[in-house]
Amino acid sequence: WVLMVTAQTPTNIAVIKYWGKRDEKLILPINDSISVTLDPSHLCTTTSVAVSPDFTHDRMWLNGKEISLSGGRFQNCLREIRSRASEVEDDEKGIKITKKDWEKLHVHIASYNNFPTAAGLASSAAGFACLVFSLAKLMNLKEDQSKLSAIARQGSGSACRSLYGGFVKWIMGKEENGSDSMAVQLADENHWDDLVIIIAVVSSRQKETSSTSGMLETVETSMLIQHRAKEVVPKRIIQMEEAIKNRDFPSFAHLACADSNQFHAVCLDTTPPIFYMNDTSHRIISCVEKWNRSEGTPQVAYTFDAGPNAVLISHNRKTAAHLLQRLLFYFPPNSDTDLNSYVIGDKTI
Ligand code: DP6
């Protein structure tokens, strides 16, 4: 027999960034962060997990290609889930798996991204969130979503925020064992559904410095990071929560842009400096800043993760349509810039 579960998880984009760990193994951050989860029909991971007495070891395929599971992060997640597994009974198939059986049974995992993995957008967030969620369903975990988010966190920090839709906060927590470092939902996906997200794919190349090693180098060498984590982010978190609650786009846009810029400033303050944005990214920022200034009030927010691709959040569909027109005018796909495609976070545009 084979028992299988399939789940789908969207990726999330941080508007107040996580950058820096206080514990590398447990993946505990030095500050809270806030993100918005994308619509599941865009940029999401679909994962199927299966268990059978015929499986002789744990195996995983990513986009059809088998990958090694020797990494500590994957093993940590699997161990956490296995230790909480409970009895499963499927009368139709005549299957009964006891708590004890789970210790010996092996799983096969197949994961697909609905976007090109090479596009530099494939954050590990959707991947680990989906893996943890589907394994938790297969092994019949009784834990609530927050507890699952704390397990996904041990796969990749940003993954803990993808367990919820809408706006999500990852509370850094204080405990040394990480038990209080988990995600909570600030507002669901219907709360502010006018927002439209457009991702301008500036480069599809793999980033040179991974988030994991980049943030480690920043914590070890940057003086600015401590100021950011202790002084700046705590205040911004409160302001951002307020802006989201009130659907206050000007404050939301101001905070998101300022936080993205400060995150890239601490990257630059790292030794050796880390450059995630390129000339095209900078030109997009100038373009949005000029437009926002000419309108007198922000129309669009920008935020950049550990790479040059721009995530642009517009106020509503009308501004999203204007934004797209502008982008296509200034940055036509396949022109001399390396900007090559747009992913639109709303299928009606
Ligand atoms: C810039 O979650 O990929 O996207 O915890 O080491 O796996 P690890 O790092 P990761 O870092 C994401 C960093 C970021 C900001 C964010 O998503 O908050």
XYZ file of C-alpha atoms and ligand atoms in Angstrom:
367
model
C 0.000 0.000 0.000
C 0.891 3.658 -0.443
C -0.619 6.561 1.469
C -0.203 10.005 -0.059
C -0.956 13.657 0.757
C -0.589 16.657 -1.578
C -0.461 20.303 -0.499
C 0.164 23.675 -2.128
C 1.878 26.647 -0.457
C 2.524 30.127 -1.846
C 5.682 32.100 -1.282
C 5.788 35.235 0.863
C 7.478 38.589 0.440
C 8.823 40.382 3.515
C 7.929 44.057 3.877
C 9.896 44.279 7.140
C 12.884 42.038 6.537
C 14.405 39.197 8.498
C 18.187 39.457 8.248
C 20.451 37.944 10.886
C 20.223 34.996 13.264
C 20.872 34.660 16.971
C 20.984 30.858 16.631
C 22.179 29.305 13.376
C 20.990 25.761 14.052
C 17.521 26.491 15.376
C 17.168 29.434 12.934
C 16.221 32.104 15.456
C 16.208 35.686 14.143
C 17.547 38.896 15.679
C 14.354 40.813 14.870
C 10.650 40.324 14.141
C 9.599 40.476 10.473
C 6.351 41.013 8.549
C 5.409 39.603 5.161
C 2.587 39.359 2.681
C 1.729 35.912 1.318
C 1.105 35.792 -2.426
C -1.997 34.366 -4.049
C -1.578 30.557 -4.260
C -2.134 30.580 -8.021
C 1.194 32.417 -8.456
C 4.651 31.467 -7.261
C 3.752 28.439 -5.246
C 5.136 25.022 -4.449
C 3.117 21.819 -4.726
C 4.395 18.902 -2.704
C 3.236 15.310 -2.542
C 4.454 13.116 0.286
C 3.932 9.374 0.338
C 4.608 6.569 2.768
C 4.759 2.850 2.056
C 6.269 -0.190 3.789
C 8.088 -0.822 0.476
C 10.142 2.387 0.725
C 13.613 1.564 1.995
C 14.849 5.120 2.656
C 13.664 8.745 2.592
C 13.928 10.258 -0.924
C 13.005 13.577 -2.498
C 12.567 14.899 -6.048
C 12.567 18.635 -6.795
C 10.995 19.521 -10.159
C 11.445 15.910 -11.228
C 15.126 15.595 -10.255
C 16.221 13.618 -7.224
C 18.054 15.701 -4.611
C 20.142 14.741 -1.607
C 18.458 14.805 1.781
C 21.658 14.840 3.783
C 21.245 18.553 4.695
C 20.733 19.151 8.417
C 17.749 21.455 7.894
C 15.656 18.849 6.124
C 16.574 16.210 8.710
C 15.681 18.601 11.555
C 12.203 19.215 10.122
C 11.592 15.527 9.483
C 12.757 14.572 12.995
C 10.486 17.200 14.595
C 7.482 15.955 12.598
C 8.183 12.230 13.101
C 8.447 12.704 16.856
C 4.924 14.170 16.897
C 3.302 11.695 14.481
C 0.116 10.017 15.625
C -1.887 6.999 14.603
C -3.381 6.929 11.091
C -6.190 4.635 10.003
C -7.589 4.263 6.499
C -10.401 1.717 6.638
C -11.007 1.752 2.878
C -7.427 0.730 2.138
C -7.150 -1.390 5.281
C -4.160 0.628 6.521
C -3.278 1.204 10.133
C -0.073 3.024 11.086
C 0.708 3.288 14.791
C 2.853 5.966 16.437
C 5.652 3.405 16.762
C 5.432 2.445 13.036
C 6.272 6.016 11.990
C 9.764 5.641 13.474
C 10.589 2.903 10.941
C 8.613 3.982 7.873
C 10.229 6.025 5.107
C 8.771 8.800 2.987
C 9.054 9.793 -0.665
C 8.599 13.492 -1.449
C 7.977 15.136 -4.829
C 7.978 18.924 -4.955
C 7.262 21.252 -7.903
C 7.486 25.020 -8.245
C 4.968 26.625 -10.634
C 7.628 29.149 -11.642
C 11.099 28.642 -13.059
C 13.342 27.676 -10.139
C 16.230 29.449 -11.843
C 14.347 32.768 -11.887
C 15.845 33.713 -8.565
C 12.342 33.935 -7.104
C 12.351 30.418 -5.770
C 12.856 31.290 -2.170
C 13.033 28.322 0.108
C 10.014 29.767 1.917
C 7.256 28.051 -0.069
C 9.292 24.834 -0.323
C 9.861 24.200 3.378
C 6.409 25.468 4.380
C 4.782 23.012 1.965
C 7.051 20.158 2.991
C 6.249 20.609 6.677
C 2.527 21.090 6.076
C 2.139 17.999 3.864
C 4.245 15.770 6.140
C 2.246 16.986 9.148
C -0.995 16.006 7.376
C 0.393 12.611 6.329
C 1.579 11.816 9.861
C -1.607 13.196 11.418
C 0.011 15.809 13.667
C -2.339 17.415 16.166
C -0.260 20.591 16.449
C -1.759 23.960 15.497
C -0.524 26.099 12.610
C 1.832 28.186 14.812
C 3.613 25.072 16.023
C 3.954 23.913 12.411
C 5.373 27.326 11.536
C 8.041 26.838 14.222
C 8.991 23.528 12.582
C 9.070 25.095 9.081
C 11.309 27.820 10.554
C 13.958 25.157 11.141
C 13.986 24.444 7.399
C 14.333 28.097 6.377
C 13.501 31.121 8.508
C 11.213 32.827 5.997
C 9.274 29.550 5.499
C 7.501 29.946 8.846
C 5.564 32.930 7.412
C 4.187 30.919 4.443
C 1.983 28.757 6.699
C -0.561 31.603 6.723
C -2.197 33.713 4.037
C -2.584 37.490 4.136
C -0.223 39.488 6.356
C 1.985 37.536 8.694
C 4.373 38.403 11.512
C 7.261 36.185 12.554
C 7.749 36.821 16.240
C 11.454 36.452 17.000
C 10.832 35.056 20.502
C 13.070 35.139 23.546
C 13.516 31.491 24.518
C 16.853 29.847 23.816
C 15.177 26.661 22.591
C 13.132 28.634 20.031
C 9.759 27.500 21.390
C 8.302 31.028 21.129
C 9.781 31.902 17.710
C 6.841 31.371 15.352
C 4.549 33.043 12.846
C 1.137 34.572 13.565
C -1.408 35.931 11.120
C -1.948 39.708 11.373
C -4.769 39.912 8.823
C -6.214 37.359 6.429
C -6.093 37.475 2.616
C -9.432 39.312 2.334
C -8.440 42.173 4.622
C -6.631 44.271 1.970
C -7.398 42.595 -1.327
C -7.007 45.728 -3.512
C -3.224 45.380 -3.385
C -1.628 44.053 -6.563
C 1.900 42.696 -6.628
C 4.053 42.802 -9.747
C 7.441 41.133 -9.754
C 9.906 42.486 -12.298
C 12.357 39.695 -13.026
C 15.565 41.662 -13.404
C 17.857 38.686 -13.596
C 17.239 34.972 -13.666
C 20.770 34.157 -12.557
C 21.320 32.363 -9.288
C 22.401 34.807 -6.572
C 26.103 34.801 -5.691
C 25.678 35.050 -1.919
C 22.909 32.940 -0.396
C 20.681 34.520 2.260
C 22.025 32.057 4.818
C 25.700 32.943 4.375
C 24.974 36.625 3.636
C 23.170 37.216 6.910
C 25.844 35.338 8.863
C 28.540 37.608 7.390
C 26.424 40.687 8.152
C 25.966 39.712 11.820
C 29.697 39.032 12.141
C 30.984 42.200 10.479
C 28.365 44.976 10.247
C 28.006 47.614 12.958
C 24.788 48.930 11.443
C 22.938 45.616 11.858
C 22.739 45.946 15.643
C 21.264 49.431 15.335
C 18.765 48.120 12.780
C 17.708 45.087 14.852
C 17.484 46.851 18.209
C 16.446 50.416 17.405
C 14.849 50.585 13.973
C 12.893 47.374 13.372
C 10.977 47.224 16.698
C 9.455 50.657 15.974
C 8.812 49.822 12.333
C 7.013 46.603 13.274
C 4.516 48.556 15.387
C 4.023 51.152 12.633
C 3.657 48.498 9.938
C 1.055 46.584 11.959
C -0.886 49.816 12.327
C -0.626 50.623 8.589
C -1.883 47.138 7.681
C -4.727 47.301 10.186
C -5.877 50.674 8.778
C -5.118 49.819 5.134
C -3.013 52.983 5.132
C -1.144 52.673 1.837
C 1.107 55.788 2.143
C 2.489 54.566 5.522
C 2.709 50.973 4.281
C 4.659 52.043 1.182
C 6.961 54.376 3.095
C 7.854 51.679 5.662
C 8.287 48.867 3.112
C 10.593 50.941 0.864
C 12.624 52.281 3.816
C 13.046 48.792 5.232
C 14.149 47.310 1.913
C 16.675 50.121 1.520
C 18.014 49.625 5.038
C 18.346 45.889 4.505
C 20.483 46.565 1.398
C 22.432 49.183 3.367
C 23.424 46.601 6.009
C 24.443 44.277 3.164
C 26.714 47.042 1.909
C 28.014 47.529 5.474
C 29.089 43.865 5.523
C 32.755 42.936 4.964
C 33.212 42.081 2.151
C 30.160 44.084 0.980
C 27.230 42.171 -0.489
C 25.574 43.625 -3.593
C 22.185 42.082 -4.243
C 20.709 44.865 -6.375
C 22.128 45.858 -9.768
C 21.838 48.963 -11.996
C 18.409 47.918 -13.250
C 17.165 47.481 -9.672
C 18.424 50.987 -8.862
C 16.748 52.419 -11.966
C 13.443 50.820 -10.943
C 13.738 52.424 -7.481
C 14.390 55.865 -9.058
C 11.463 55.409 -11.418
C 9.052 54.517 -8.587
C 10.376 57.269 -6.281
C 9.936 59.900 -9.041
C 6.435 58.718 -9.815
C 5.412 58.657 -6.154
C 6.818 62.164 -5.650
C 5.072 63.560 -8.731
C 1.718 62.205 -7.514
C 2.236 63.727 -4.068
C 1.335 60.442 -2.382
C 2.829 56.933 -2.830
C 1.231 54.865 -5.587
C 3.619 51.962 -5.458
C 5.928 50.349 -2.876
C 9.069 48.468 -3.832
C 10.984 45.832 -1.946
C 14.006 43.713 -2.934
C 15.097 40.478 -1.271
C 18.507 38.860 -1.572
C 18.658 39.441 -5.337
C 18.051 42.108 -7.994
C 14.374 41.308 -8.746
C 11.899 44.048 -7.865
C 8.720 43.254 -5.972
C 6.342 46.136 -6.636
C 3.189 46.505 -4.603
C 0.576 48.815 -6.016
C -2.325 50.381 -4.252
C -5.033 48.960 -6.521
C -5.645 47.565 -10.019
C -5.675 50.962 -11.665
C -2.243 51.925 -10.334
C -0.979 48.419 -11.148
C -2.038 48.913 -14.776
C -0.251 52.304 -14.860
C 2.796 50.773 -13.244
C 2.944 48.014 -15.811
C 2.658 50.572 -18.641
C 5.541 52.539 -17.159
C 7.688 49.464 -16.631
C 7.081 48.272 -20.183
C 7.966 51.735 -21.485
C 11.154 52.237 -19.468
C 12.203 48.599 -19.267
C 10.890 46.778 -22.338
C 11.454 43.036 -21.996
C 14.607 41.814 -23.753
C 15.940 45.330 -24.269
C 19.506 46.324 -23.397
C 18.593 46.071 -19.718
C 18.591 42.502 -18.470
C 15.019 42.842 -17.355
C 13.387 39.902 -19.012
C 9.895 39.229 -17.742
C 7.141 40.251 -15.421
C 5.203 38.097 -13.052
C 1.911 39.673 -12.245
C 0.375 38.982 -8.885
C -3.187 39.299 -10.141
C -4.473 37.356 -13.078
C -7.048 39.967 -14.082
C -4.399 42.532 -15.134
C 16.022 38.728 2.375
O 14.740 32.525 5.037
O 16.116 32.359 2.928
O 14.285 37.148 1.983
O 16.701 31.237 7.299
O 18.964 31.060 6.284
O 17.016 29.938 5.174
P 17.488 31.110 6.034
O 17.247 32.420 5.179
P 15.985 32.866 4.322
O 16.209 34.452 4.337
C 15.292 35.333 3.766
C 15.848 36.696 3.767
C 15.054 37.743 3.011
C 14.155 38.531 3.963
C 12.897 37.867 4.448
O 12.322 37.014 3.758
O 12.455 38.272 5.543
